[in-house]
Short mmCIF file of C-alpha atoms and ligand atoms in Angstrom, two decimals:
data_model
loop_
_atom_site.label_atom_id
_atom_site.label_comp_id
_atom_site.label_asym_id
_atom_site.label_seq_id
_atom_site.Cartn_x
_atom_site.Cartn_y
_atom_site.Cartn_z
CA UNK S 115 0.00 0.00 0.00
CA UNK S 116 2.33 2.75 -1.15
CA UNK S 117 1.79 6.18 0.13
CA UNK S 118 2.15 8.79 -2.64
CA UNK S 119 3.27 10.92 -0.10
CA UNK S 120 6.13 9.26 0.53
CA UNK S 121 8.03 7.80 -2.39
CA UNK S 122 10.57 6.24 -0.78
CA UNK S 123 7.96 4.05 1.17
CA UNK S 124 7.35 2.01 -2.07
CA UNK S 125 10.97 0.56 -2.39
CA UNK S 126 12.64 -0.02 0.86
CA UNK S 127 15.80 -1.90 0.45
CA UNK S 128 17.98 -1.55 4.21
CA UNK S 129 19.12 -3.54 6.86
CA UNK S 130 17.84 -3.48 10.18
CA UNK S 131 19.81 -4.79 13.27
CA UNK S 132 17.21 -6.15 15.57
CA UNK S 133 17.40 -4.48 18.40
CA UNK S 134 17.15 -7.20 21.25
CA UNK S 135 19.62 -9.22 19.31
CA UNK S 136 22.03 -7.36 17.01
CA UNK S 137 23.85 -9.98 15.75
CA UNK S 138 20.31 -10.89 13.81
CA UNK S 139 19.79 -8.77 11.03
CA UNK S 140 16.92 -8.62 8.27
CA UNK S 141 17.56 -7.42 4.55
CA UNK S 142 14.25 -5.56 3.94
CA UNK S 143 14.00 -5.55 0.30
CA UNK S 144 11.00 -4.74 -0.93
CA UNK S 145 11.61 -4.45 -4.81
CA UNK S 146 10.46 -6.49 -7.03
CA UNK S 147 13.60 -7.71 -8.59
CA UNK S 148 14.97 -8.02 -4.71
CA UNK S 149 12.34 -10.57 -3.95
CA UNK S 150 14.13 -13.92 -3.64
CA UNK S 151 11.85 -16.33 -2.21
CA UNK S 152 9.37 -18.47 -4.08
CA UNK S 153 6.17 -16.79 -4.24
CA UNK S 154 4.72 -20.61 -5.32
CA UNK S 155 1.05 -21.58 -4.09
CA UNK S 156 2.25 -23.39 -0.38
CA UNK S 157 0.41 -27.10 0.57
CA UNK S 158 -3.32 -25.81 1.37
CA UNK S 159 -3.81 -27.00 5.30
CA UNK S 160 -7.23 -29.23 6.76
CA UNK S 161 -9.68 -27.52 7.40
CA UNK S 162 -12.27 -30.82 8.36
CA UNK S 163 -13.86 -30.61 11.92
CA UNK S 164 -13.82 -34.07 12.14
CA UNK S 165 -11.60 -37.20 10.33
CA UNK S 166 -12.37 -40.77 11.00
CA UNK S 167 -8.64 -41.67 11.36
CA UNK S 168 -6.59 -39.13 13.23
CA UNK S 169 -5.87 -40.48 16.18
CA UNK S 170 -6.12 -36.75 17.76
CA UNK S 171 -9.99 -36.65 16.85
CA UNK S 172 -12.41 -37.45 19.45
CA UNK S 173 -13.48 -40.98 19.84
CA UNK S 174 -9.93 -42.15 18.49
CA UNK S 175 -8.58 -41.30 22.37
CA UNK S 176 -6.81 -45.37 22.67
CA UNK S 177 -4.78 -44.10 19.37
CA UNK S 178 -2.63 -41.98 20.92
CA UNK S 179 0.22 -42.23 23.46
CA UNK S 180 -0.55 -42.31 27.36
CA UNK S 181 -2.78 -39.20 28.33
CA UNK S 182 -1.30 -36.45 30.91
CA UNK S 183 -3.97 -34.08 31.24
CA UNK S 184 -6.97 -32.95 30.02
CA UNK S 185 -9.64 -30.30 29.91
CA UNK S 186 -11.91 -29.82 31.52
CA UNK S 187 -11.46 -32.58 33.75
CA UNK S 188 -14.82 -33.90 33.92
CA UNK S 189 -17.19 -34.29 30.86
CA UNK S 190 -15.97 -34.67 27.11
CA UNK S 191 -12.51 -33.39 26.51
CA UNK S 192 -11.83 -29.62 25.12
CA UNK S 193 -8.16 -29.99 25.23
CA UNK S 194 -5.99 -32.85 25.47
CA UNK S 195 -2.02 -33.56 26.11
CA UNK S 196 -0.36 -36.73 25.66
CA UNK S 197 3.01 -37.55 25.38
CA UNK S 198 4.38 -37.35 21.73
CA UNK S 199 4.94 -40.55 20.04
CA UNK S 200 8.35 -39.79 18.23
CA UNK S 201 10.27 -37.40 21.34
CA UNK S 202 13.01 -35.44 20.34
CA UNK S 203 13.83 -36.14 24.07
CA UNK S 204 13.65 -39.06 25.80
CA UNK S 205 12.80 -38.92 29.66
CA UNK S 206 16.31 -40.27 30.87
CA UNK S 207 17.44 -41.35 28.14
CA UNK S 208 20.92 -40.53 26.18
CA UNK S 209 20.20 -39.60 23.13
CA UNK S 210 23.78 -38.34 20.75
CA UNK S 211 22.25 -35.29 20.41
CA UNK S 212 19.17 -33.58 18.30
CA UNK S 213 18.54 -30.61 16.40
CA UNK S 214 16.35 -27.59 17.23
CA UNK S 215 15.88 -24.69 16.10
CA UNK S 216 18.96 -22.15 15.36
CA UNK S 217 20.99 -25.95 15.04
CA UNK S 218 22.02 -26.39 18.52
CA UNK S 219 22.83 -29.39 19.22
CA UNK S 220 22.20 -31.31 23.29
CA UNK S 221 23.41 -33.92 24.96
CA UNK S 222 20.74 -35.68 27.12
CA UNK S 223 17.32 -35.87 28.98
CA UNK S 224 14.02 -33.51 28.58
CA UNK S 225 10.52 -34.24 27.51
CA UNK S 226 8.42 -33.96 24.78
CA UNK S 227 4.75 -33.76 25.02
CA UNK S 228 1.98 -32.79 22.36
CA UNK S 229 -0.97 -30.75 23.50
CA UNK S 230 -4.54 -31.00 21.00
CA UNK S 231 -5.44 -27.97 20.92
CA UNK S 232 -9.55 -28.37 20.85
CA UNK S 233 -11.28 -31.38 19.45
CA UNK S 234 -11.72 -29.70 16.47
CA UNK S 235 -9.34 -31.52 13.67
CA UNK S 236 -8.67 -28.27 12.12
CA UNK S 237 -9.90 -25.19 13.49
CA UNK S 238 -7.48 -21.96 13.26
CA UNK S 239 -6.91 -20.38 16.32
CA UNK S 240 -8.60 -17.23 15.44
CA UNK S 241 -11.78 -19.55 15.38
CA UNK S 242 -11.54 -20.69 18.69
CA UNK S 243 -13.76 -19.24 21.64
CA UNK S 244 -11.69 -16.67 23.88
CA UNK S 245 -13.02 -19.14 26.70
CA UNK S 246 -11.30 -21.83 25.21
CA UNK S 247 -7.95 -19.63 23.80
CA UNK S 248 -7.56 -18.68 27.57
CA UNK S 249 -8.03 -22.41 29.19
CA UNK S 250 -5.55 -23.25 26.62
CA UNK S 251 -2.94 -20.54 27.65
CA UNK S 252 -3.51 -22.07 31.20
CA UNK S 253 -2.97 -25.25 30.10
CA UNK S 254 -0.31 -24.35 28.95
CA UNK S 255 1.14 -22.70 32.31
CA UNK S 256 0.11 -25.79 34.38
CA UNK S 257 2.15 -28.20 32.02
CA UNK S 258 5.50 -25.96 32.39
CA UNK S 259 5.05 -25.27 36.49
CA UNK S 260 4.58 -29.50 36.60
CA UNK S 261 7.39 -29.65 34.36
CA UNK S 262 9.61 -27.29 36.35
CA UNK S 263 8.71 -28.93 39.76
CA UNK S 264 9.10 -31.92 38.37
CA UNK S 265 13.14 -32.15 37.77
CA UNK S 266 15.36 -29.28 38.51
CA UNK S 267 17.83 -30.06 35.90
CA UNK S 268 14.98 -28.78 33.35
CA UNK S 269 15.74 -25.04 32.80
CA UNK S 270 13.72 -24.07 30.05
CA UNK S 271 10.19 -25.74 29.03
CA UNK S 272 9.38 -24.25 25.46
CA UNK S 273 6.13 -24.04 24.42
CA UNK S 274 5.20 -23.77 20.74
CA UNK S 275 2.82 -24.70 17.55
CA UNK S 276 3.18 -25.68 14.33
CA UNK S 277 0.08 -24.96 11.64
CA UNK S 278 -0.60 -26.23 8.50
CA UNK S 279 2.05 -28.12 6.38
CA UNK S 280 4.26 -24.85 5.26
CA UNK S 281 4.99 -24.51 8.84
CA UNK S 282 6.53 -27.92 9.09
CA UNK S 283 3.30 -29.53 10.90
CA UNK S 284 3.48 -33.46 10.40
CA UNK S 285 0.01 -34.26 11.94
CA UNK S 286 -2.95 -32.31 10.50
CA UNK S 287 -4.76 -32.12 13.22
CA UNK S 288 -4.51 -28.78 15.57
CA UNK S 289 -1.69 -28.76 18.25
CA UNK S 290 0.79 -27.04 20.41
CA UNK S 291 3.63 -28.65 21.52
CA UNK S 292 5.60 -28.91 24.83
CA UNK S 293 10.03 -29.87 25.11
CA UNK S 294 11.26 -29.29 28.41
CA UNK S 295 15.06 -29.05 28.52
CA UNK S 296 18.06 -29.04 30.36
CA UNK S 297 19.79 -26.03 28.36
CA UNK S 298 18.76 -22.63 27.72
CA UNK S 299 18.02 -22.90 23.41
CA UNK S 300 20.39 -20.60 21.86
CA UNK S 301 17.76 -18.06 20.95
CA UNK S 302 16.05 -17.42 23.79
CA UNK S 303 19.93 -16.90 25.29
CA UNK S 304 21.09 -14.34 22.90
CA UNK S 305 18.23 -12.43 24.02
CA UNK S 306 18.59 -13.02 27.84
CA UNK S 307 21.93 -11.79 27.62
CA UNK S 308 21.41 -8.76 25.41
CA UNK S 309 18.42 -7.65 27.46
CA UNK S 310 20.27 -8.00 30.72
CA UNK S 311 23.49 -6.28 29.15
CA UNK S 312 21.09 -2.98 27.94
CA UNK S 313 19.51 -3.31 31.49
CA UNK S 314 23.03 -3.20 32.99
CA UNK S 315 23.85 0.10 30.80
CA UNK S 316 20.10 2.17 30.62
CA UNK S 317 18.61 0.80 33.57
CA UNK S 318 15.51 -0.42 31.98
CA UNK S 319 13.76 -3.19 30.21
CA UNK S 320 15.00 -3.35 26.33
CA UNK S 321 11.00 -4.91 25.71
CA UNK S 322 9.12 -2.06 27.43
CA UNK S 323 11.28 0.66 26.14
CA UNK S 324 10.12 -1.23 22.78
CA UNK S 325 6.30 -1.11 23.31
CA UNK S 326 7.10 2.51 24.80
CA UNK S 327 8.48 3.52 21.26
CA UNK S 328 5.80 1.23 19.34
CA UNK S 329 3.19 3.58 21.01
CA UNK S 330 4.30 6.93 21.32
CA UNK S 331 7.14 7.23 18.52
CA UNK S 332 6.85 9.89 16.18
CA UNK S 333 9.40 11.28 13.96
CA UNK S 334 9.73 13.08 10.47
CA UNK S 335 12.83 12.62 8.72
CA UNK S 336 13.74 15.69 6.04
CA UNK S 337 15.56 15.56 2.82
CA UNK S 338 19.29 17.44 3.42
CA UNK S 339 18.94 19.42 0.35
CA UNK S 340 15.53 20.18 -0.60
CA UNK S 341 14.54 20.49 2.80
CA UNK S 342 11.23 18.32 2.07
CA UNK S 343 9.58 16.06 4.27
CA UNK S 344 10.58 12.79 3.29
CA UNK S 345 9.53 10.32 5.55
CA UNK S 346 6.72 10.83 8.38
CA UNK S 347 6.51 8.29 11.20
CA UNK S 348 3.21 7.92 12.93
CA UNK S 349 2.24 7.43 16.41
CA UNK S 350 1.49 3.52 16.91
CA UNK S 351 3.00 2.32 13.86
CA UNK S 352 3.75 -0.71 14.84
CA UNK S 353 1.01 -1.47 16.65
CA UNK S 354 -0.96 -4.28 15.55
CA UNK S 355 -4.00 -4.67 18.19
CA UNK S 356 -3.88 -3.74 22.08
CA UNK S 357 -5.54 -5.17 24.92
CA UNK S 358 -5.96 -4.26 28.26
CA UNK S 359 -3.06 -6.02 29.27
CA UNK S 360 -1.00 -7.15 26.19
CA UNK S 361 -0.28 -5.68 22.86
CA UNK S 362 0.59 -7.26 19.27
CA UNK S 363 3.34 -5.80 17.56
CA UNK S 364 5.61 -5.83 14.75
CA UNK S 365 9.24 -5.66 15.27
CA UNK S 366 10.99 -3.39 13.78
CA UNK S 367 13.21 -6.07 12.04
CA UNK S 368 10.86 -8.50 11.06
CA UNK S 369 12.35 -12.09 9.64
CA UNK S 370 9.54 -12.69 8.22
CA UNK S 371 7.32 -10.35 6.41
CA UNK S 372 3.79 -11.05 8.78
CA UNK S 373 5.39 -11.80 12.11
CA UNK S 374 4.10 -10.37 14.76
CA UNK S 375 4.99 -10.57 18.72
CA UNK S 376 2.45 -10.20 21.52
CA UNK S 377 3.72 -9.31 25.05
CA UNK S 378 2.49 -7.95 28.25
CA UNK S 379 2.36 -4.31 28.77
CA UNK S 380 3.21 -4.06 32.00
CA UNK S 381 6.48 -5.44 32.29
CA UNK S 382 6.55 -9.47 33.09
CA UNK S 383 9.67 -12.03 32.65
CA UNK S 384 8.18 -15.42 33.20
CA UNK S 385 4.66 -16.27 31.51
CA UNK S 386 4.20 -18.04 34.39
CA UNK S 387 2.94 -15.23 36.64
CA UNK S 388 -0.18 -14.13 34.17
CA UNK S 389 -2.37 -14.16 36.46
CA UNK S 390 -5.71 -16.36 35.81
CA UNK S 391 -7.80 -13.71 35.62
CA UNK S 392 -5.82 -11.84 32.63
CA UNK S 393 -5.61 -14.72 30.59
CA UNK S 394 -9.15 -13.57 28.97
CA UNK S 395 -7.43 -10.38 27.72
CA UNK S 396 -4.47 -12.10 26.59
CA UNK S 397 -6.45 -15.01 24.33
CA UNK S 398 -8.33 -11.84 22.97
CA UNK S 399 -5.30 -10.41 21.88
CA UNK S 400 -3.75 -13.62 20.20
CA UNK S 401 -7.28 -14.37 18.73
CA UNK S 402 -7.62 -11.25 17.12
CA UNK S 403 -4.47 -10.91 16.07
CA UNK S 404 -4.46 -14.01 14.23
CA UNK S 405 -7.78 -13.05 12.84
CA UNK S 406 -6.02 -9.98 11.40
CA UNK S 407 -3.07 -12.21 9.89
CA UNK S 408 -5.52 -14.46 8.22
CA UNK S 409 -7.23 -11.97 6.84
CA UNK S 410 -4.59 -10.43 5.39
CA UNK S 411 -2.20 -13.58 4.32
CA UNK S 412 -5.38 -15.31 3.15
CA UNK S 413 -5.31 -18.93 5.79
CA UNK S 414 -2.16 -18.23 7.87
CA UNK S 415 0.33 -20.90 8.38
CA UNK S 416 2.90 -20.33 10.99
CA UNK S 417 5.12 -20.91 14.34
CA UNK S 418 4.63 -19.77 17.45
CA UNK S 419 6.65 -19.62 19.79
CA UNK S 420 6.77 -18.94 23.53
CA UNK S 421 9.75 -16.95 24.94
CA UNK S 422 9.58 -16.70 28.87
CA UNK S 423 12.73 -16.27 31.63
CA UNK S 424 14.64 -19.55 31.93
CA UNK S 425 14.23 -21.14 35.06
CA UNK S 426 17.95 -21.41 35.65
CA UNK S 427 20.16 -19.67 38.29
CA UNK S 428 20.08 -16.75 36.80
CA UNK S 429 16.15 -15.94 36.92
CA UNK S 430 15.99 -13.80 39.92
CA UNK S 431 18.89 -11.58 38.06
CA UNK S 432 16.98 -11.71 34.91
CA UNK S 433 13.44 -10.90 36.15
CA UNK S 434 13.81 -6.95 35.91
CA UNK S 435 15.74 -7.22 32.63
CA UNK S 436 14.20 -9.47 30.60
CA UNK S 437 10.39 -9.30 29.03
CA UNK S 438 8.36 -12.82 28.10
CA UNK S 439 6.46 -12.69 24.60
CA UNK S 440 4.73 -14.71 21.95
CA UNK S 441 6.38 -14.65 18.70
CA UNK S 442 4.10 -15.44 15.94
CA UNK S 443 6.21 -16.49 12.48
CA UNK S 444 3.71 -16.86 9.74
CA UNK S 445 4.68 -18.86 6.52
CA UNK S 446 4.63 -17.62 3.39
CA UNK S 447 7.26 -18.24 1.43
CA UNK S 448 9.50 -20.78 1.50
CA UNK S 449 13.93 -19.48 2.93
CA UNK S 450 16.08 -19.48 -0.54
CA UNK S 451 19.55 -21.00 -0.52
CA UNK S 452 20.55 -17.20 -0.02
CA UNK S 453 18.60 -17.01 3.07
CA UNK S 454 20.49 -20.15 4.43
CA UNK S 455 23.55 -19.62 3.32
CA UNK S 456 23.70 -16.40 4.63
CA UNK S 457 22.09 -16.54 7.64
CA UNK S 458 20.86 -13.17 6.88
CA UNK S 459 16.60 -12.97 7.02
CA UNK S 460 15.20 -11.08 3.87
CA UNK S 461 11.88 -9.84 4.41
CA UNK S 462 9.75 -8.13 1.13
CA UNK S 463 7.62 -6.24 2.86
CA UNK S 464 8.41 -2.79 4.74
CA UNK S 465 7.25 -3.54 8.50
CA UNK S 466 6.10 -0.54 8.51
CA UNK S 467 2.99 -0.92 5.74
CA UNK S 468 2.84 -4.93 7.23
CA UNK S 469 1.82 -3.29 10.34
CA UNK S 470 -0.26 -0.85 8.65
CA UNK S 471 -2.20 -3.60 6.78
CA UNK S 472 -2.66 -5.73 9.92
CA UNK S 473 -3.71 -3.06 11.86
CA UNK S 474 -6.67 -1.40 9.80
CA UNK S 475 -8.16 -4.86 8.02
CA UNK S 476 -11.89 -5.17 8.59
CA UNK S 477 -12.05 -7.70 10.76
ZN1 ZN C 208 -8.11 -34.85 14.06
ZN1 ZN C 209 9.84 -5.21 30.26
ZN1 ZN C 210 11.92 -14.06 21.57
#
């Protein structure tokens, strides 16, 4: 959505340094002759309510692995977890190693659990009830406090989903899933340390200075010679939707050209101290935000992912410093050899007009 006012907005090609992280950086290139990444029609996902043969639909319960929990606990099941029938991590068991995520590599012991989502084979999350979004967040919590009390060599529990088949999900039917760890993953790290090091120096939280600048920023930027306003910068520009309590933004340097984070506006390290009561606001906030990205994308595949304080040592020292979030990584195109080989991100559209777009779709 170019603005004629602003020329430049129309071809952006720059790199941004994300801020959190710097070592990450994203190649915004919006030009047509930049774009590198197959623009090809991705796998379609399911979209049946309900399919005689997945073990994860209702009435197939003696299909799947041993049950851990479900909800609610009395009456037919809205939400399920079992333990996942092909672990990356075996309970007490050495494994040579596995890979996840940005390649690390561990050595040892964790767990690996899947959560069903809702008995629905393949409802998106933005069709969901907020009632049932919010009991899922809490399941959710209650998994990753049993999981911490559980062994106190686990430091991190990550919590995440894969949906629909261009987001790498092998089994149709909606889920979350649940790896509990012994390590830190190397992502979540990198951003530990970098928010505790800008803490160290500024004295604040790196996230809520963010959200700070994502609501109140304004700036217009002038061309040297002509003295013309080039570029204007609008309050809330990256704002995607706000809560009472949480907010849905776009970073700044966005990998990928929809992503979108959701945190808490009031500054908060570990996820697990939501309190019940604001999980309502908080399921809102996810459920319309993913309402906004499938309008927009058109059926959103993606990864989320949930980034909370590791429960190691350090947690107490990293409570004021670093900022839990949701990062929502929708899929639409699929990473070119560049893209690998480079390590470098290139996103094709300006975050600036994503955000835009997100923000004022009819929803
Ligand atoms: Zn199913
Ligand atoms: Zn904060
Ligand atoms: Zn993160």
């Amino acid at each position: 959505m170019p603005d004629p006012n602003t020329p430049e907005s129309s071809e952006v090609r720059e790199i941004r340094i994300n801020p959190i992280v710097p070592s990450e950086s994203v190649l915004v290139a919006t030009a047509r002759s930049m774009r590198p990444k197959k623009a090809e029609e991705l796998a379609p996902r399911d979209t049946r309510k309900h399919v005689e043969t997945c073990p994860f639909c209702r009435g197939n319960e003696h299909k799947t692995p041993p049950v851990i929990l479900h909800w609610p606990p009395e009456g037919d099941w809205q939400i399920r977890m079992v333990e996942n029938l092909y672990p990356v991590l075996g309970d007490d068991r050495e494994q040579a190693g596995f890979n996840f995520g940005l390649q690390q590599t561990i050595d040892g012991y964790g767990r690996h659990e899947v959560i069903i989502d809702h008995h629905e084979h393949g409802i998106a999350i933005h069709e969901m009830a907020e009632s049932h979004l919010a009991a899922l967040f809490g399941v959710y919590q209650t998994r990753m406090r049993q999981l911490f009390e559980s062994d106190e060599r686990l430091k991190y529990v990550l919590v995440f989903k894969n949906f629909g088949p261009a987001a790498g999900a092998s089994i149709p039917h909606t889920h979350s899933q649940v790896i509990a760890m012994p390590v830190v993953p190397e992502n979540v790290d990198a951003e530990v340390k970098n928010s505790a090091a800008h803490y160290a120096k500024h004295h604040h939280c790196i996230f809520c200075a963010l959200i700070d600048e994502a609501l109140t920023f304004e700036a217009t930027i002038y061309d040297r010679t002509s003295g013309a306003v080039r570029r204007k910068i609008n309050v809330g520009q990256y704002v995607v939707e706000r809560g009472e309590k949480f907010i849905a933004i776009k970073p700044f340097a966005s990998r990928y050209e929809w992503e979108v984070h959701i945190l808490p506006l009031a500054h908060q390290a570990d996820f697990l101290d939501v309190r019940g009561e604001d999980l309502a606001d908080l399921a809102r906030v996810v459920k319309r935000t993913m309402a906004r990205l499938d309008a927009v994308i058109g059926g959103a595949q993606y990864n989320f992912f949930l980034h909370s304080v590791p429960h190691d040592s350090q947690q107490r020292a990293h409570a004021p410093s670093y900022h839990w979030h949701l990062e929502i990584c929708p899929r639409t195109s699929i990473p070119t050899g560049f893209e690998l080989g480079s390590g470098l991100f290139v996103n094709t559209i300006n975050p600036e007009q994503a955000a835009e777009r997100l923000r004022t779709v009819e929803l």
